[in-house]
Tab-separated table of C-alpha atoms in Angstrom:
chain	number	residue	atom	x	y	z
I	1	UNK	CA	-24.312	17.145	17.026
I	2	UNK	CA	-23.741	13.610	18.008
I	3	UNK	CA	-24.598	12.525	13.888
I	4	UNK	CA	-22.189	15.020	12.867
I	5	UNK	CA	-19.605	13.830	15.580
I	6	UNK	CA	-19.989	10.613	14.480
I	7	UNK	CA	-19.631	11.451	10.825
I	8	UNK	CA	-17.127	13.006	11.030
I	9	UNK	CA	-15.053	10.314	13.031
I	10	UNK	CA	-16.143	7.634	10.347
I	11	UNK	CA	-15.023	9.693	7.883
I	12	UNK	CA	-11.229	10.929	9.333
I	13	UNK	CA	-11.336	6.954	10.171
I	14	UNK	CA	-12.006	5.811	6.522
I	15	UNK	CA	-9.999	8.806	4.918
I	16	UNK	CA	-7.015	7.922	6.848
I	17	UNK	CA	-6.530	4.423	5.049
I	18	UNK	CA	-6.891	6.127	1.689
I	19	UNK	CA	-4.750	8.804	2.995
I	20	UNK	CA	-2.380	6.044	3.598
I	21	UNK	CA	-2.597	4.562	-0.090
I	22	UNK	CA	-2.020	7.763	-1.734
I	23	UNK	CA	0.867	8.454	0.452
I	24	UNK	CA	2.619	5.454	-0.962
I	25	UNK	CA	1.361	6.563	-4.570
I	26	UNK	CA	3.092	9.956	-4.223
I	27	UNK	CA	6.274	8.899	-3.171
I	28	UNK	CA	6.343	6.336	-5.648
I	29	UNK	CA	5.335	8.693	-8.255
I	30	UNK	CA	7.766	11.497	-6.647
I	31	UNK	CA	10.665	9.169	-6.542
I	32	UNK	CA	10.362	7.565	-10.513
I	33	UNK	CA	7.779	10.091	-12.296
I	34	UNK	CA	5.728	7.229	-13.047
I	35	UNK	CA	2.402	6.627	-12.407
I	36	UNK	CA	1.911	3.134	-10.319
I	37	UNK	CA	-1.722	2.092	-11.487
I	38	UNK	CA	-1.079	-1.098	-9.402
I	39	UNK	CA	-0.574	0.428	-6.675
I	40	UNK	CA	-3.742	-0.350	-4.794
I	41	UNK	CA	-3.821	-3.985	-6.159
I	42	UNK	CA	-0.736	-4.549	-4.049
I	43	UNK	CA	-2.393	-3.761	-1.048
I	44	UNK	CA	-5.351	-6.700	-2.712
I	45	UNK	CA	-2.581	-9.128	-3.374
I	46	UNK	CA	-1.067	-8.004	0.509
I	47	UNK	CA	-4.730	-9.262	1.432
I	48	UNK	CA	-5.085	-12.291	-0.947
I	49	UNK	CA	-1.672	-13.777	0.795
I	50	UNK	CA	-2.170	-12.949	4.490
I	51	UNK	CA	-6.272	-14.854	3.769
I	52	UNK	CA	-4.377	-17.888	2.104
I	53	UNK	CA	-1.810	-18.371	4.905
I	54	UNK	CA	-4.745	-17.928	7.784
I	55	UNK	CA	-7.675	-19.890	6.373
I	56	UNK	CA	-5.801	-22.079	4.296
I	57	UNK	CA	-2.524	-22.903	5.821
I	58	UNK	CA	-3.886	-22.183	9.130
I	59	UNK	CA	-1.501	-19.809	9.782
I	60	UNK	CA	-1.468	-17.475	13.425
I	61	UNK	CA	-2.741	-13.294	11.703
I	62	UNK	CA	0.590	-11.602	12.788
I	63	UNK	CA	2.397	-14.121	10.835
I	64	UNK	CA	0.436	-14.313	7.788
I	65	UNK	CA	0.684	-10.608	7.498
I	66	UNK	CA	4.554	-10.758	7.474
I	67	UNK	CA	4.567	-13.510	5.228
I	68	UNK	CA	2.239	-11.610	2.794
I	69	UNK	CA	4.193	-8.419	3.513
I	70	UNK	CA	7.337	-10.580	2.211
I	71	UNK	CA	5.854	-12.260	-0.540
I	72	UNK	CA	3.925	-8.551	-1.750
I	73	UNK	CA	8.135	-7.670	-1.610
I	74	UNK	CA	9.207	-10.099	-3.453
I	75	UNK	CA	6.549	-10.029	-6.545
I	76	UNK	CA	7.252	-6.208	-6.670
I	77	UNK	CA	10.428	-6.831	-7.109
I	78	UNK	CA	10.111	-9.614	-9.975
I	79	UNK	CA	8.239	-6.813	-11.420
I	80	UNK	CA	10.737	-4.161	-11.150
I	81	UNK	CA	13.165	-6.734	-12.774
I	82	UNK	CA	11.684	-8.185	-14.719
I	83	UNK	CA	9.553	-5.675	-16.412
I	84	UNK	CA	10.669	-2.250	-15.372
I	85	UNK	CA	13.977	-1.825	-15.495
I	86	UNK	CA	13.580	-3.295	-19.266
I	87	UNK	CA	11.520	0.037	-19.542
I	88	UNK	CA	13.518	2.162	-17.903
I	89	UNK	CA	14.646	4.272	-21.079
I	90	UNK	CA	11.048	3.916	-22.756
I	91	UNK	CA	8.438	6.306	-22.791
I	92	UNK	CA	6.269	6.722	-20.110
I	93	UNK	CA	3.433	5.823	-21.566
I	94	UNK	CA	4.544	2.330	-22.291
I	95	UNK	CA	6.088	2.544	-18.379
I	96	UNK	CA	2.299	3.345	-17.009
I	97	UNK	CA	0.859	0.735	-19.578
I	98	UNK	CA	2.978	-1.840	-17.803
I	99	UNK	CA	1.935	-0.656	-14.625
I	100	UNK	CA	-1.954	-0.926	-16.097
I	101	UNK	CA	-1.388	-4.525	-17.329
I	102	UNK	CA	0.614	-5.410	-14.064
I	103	UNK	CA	-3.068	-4.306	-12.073
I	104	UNK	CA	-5.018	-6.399	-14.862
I	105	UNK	CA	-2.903	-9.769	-13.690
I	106	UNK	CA	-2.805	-9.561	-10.356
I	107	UNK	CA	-6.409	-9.026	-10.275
I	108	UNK	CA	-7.077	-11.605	-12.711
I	109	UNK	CA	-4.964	-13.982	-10.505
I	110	UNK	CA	-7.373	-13.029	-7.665
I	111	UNK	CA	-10.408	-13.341	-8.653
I	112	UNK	CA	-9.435	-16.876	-10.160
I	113	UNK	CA	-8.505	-18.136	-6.794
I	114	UNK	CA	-11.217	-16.117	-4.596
I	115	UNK	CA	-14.365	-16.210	-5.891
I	116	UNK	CA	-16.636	-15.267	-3.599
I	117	UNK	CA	-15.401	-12.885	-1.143
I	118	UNK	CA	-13.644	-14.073	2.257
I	119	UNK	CA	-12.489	-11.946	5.551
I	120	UNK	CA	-9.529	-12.303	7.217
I	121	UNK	CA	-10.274	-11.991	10.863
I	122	UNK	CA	-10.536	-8.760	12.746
I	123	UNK	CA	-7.001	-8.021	14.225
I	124	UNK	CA	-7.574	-6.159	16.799
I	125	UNK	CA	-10.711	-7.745	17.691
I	126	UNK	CA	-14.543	-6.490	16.324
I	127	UNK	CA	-16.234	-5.048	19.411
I	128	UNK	CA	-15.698	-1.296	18.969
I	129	UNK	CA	-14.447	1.449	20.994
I	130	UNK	CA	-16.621	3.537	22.590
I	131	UNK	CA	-15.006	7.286	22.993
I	132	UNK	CA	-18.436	8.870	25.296
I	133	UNK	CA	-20.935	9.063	22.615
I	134	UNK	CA	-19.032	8.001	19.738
I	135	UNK	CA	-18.461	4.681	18.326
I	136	UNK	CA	-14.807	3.348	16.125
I	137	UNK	CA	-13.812	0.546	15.233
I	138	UNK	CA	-10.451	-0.595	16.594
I	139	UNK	CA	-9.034	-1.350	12.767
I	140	UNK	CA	-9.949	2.292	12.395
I	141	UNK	CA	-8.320	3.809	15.233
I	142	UNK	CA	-5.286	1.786	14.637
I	143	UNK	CA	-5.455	3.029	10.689
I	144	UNK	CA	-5.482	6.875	12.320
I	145	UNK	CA	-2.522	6.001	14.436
I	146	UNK	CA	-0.315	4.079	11.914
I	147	UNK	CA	-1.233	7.230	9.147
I	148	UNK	CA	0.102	9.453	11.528
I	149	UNK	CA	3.347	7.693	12.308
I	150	UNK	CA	4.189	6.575	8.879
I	151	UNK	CA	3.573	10.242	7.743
I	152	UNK	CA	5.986	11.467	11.002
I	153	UNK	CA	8.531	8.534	9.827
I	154	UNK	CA	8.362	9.743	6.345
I	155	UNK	CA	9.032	13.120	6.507
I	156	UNK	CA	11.394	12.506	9.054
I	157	UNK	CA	13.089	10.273	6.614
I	158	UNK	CA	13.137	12.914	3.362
I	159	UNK	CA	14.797	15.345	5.697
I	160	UNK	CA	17.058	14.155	7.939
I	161	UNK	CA	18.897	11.249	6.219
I	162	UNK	CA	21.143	10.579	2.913
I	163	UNK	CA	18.754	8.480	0.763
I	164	UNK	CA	15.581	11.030	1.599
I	165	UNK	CA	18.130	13.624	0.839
I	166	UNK	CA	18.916	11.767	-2.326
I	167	UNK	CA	15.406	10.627	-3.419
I	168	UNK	CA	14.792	14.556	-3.289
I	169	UNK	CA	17.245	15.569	-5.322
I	170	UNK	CA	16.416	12.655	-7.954
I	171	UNK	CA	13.197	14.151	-8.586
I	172	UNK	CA	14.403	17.606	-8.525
I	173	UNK	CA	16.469	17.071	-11.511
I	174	UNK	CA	17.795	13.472	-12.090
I	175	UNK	CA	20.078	14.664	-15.068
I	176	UNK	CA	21.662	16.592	-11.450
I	177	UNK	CA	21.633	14.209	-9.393
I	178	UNK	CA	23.344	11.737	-11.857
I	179	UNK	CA	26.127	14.069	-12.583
I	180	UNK	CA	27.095	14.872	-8.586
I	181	UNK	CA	26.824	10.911	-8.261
């Protein structure tokens, strides 16, 4: 039992950070009917700008994060504006292809600045919790606990305020939503 236990805790603990990624991908994909290929290489870029303001500018963690949060923001929405909305009456194809080459840049930019793999530090510090006979690690827990708040915070935003109510009706039928304004 205690292998299966602890199993199955690695595994909830690893699925929830993938269960976090593809909640982004759906309600980007929900909200534009595109598929985001670079969607996970935003979370790598998130990563590449928190490790160059913490090693390299010798920044504090909790502000590098925001600071790579900010500057993840801001080269999404270059992208948006400067590609995207350009393709905005296109096919989707060529929308997706965009997305594909956007992935195929940013990773390129990467791996030209890191070459051989770096850490940031742990967060939330690297001894592990011990729950009686199982072992997590604290970045895991905390991934469980923000997956369940942001999907609480989502759902609480589709339902009970004017842009959820909005972004729903958009991808009910945006022909309907652009004639009721």
């Amino acid at each position: 039992m205690n292998t299966l236990g602890q199993a199955l805790i690695s595994g909830l603990s690893e699925g929830a950070i993938f269960a976090l990624l593809a909640l982004g991908l759906a309600v980007v994909y929900r909200a534009t009917t595109v598929l985001n290929f670079s969607h996970g290489i935003n979370f790598v870029l998130g990563a590449f700008f928190a490790l160059l303001f913490t090693k390299y500018l010798d920044w504090p963690l909790w502000i590098s994060a925001l600071a790579a949060i900010a500057c993840v923001f801001v080269v999404g929405a270059l992208f948006q504006k400067l590609v995207m909305n350009r393709l905005i009456k296109a096919d989707h194809l060529s929308q997706v292809f965009a997305t594909v080459a956007f992935l195929f840049i940013i990773q390129g930019l990467v791996r030209y600045f890191i070459v051989v793999p770096e850490r940031l530090p742990p967060v939330l510090g690297s001894e592990p919790l011990r729950l009686g006979e199982f072992v997590i690690g604290r970045q895991y827990l905390a991934a469980m606990v923000v997956l369940v708040l942001v999907v609480i915070l989502t759902a609480l935003l589709f339902r009970f305020t004017s842009a959820g109510r909005m972004l729903r009706a958009t991808t009910q039928s945006l022909r309907g939503a652009t004639q009721v304004g």
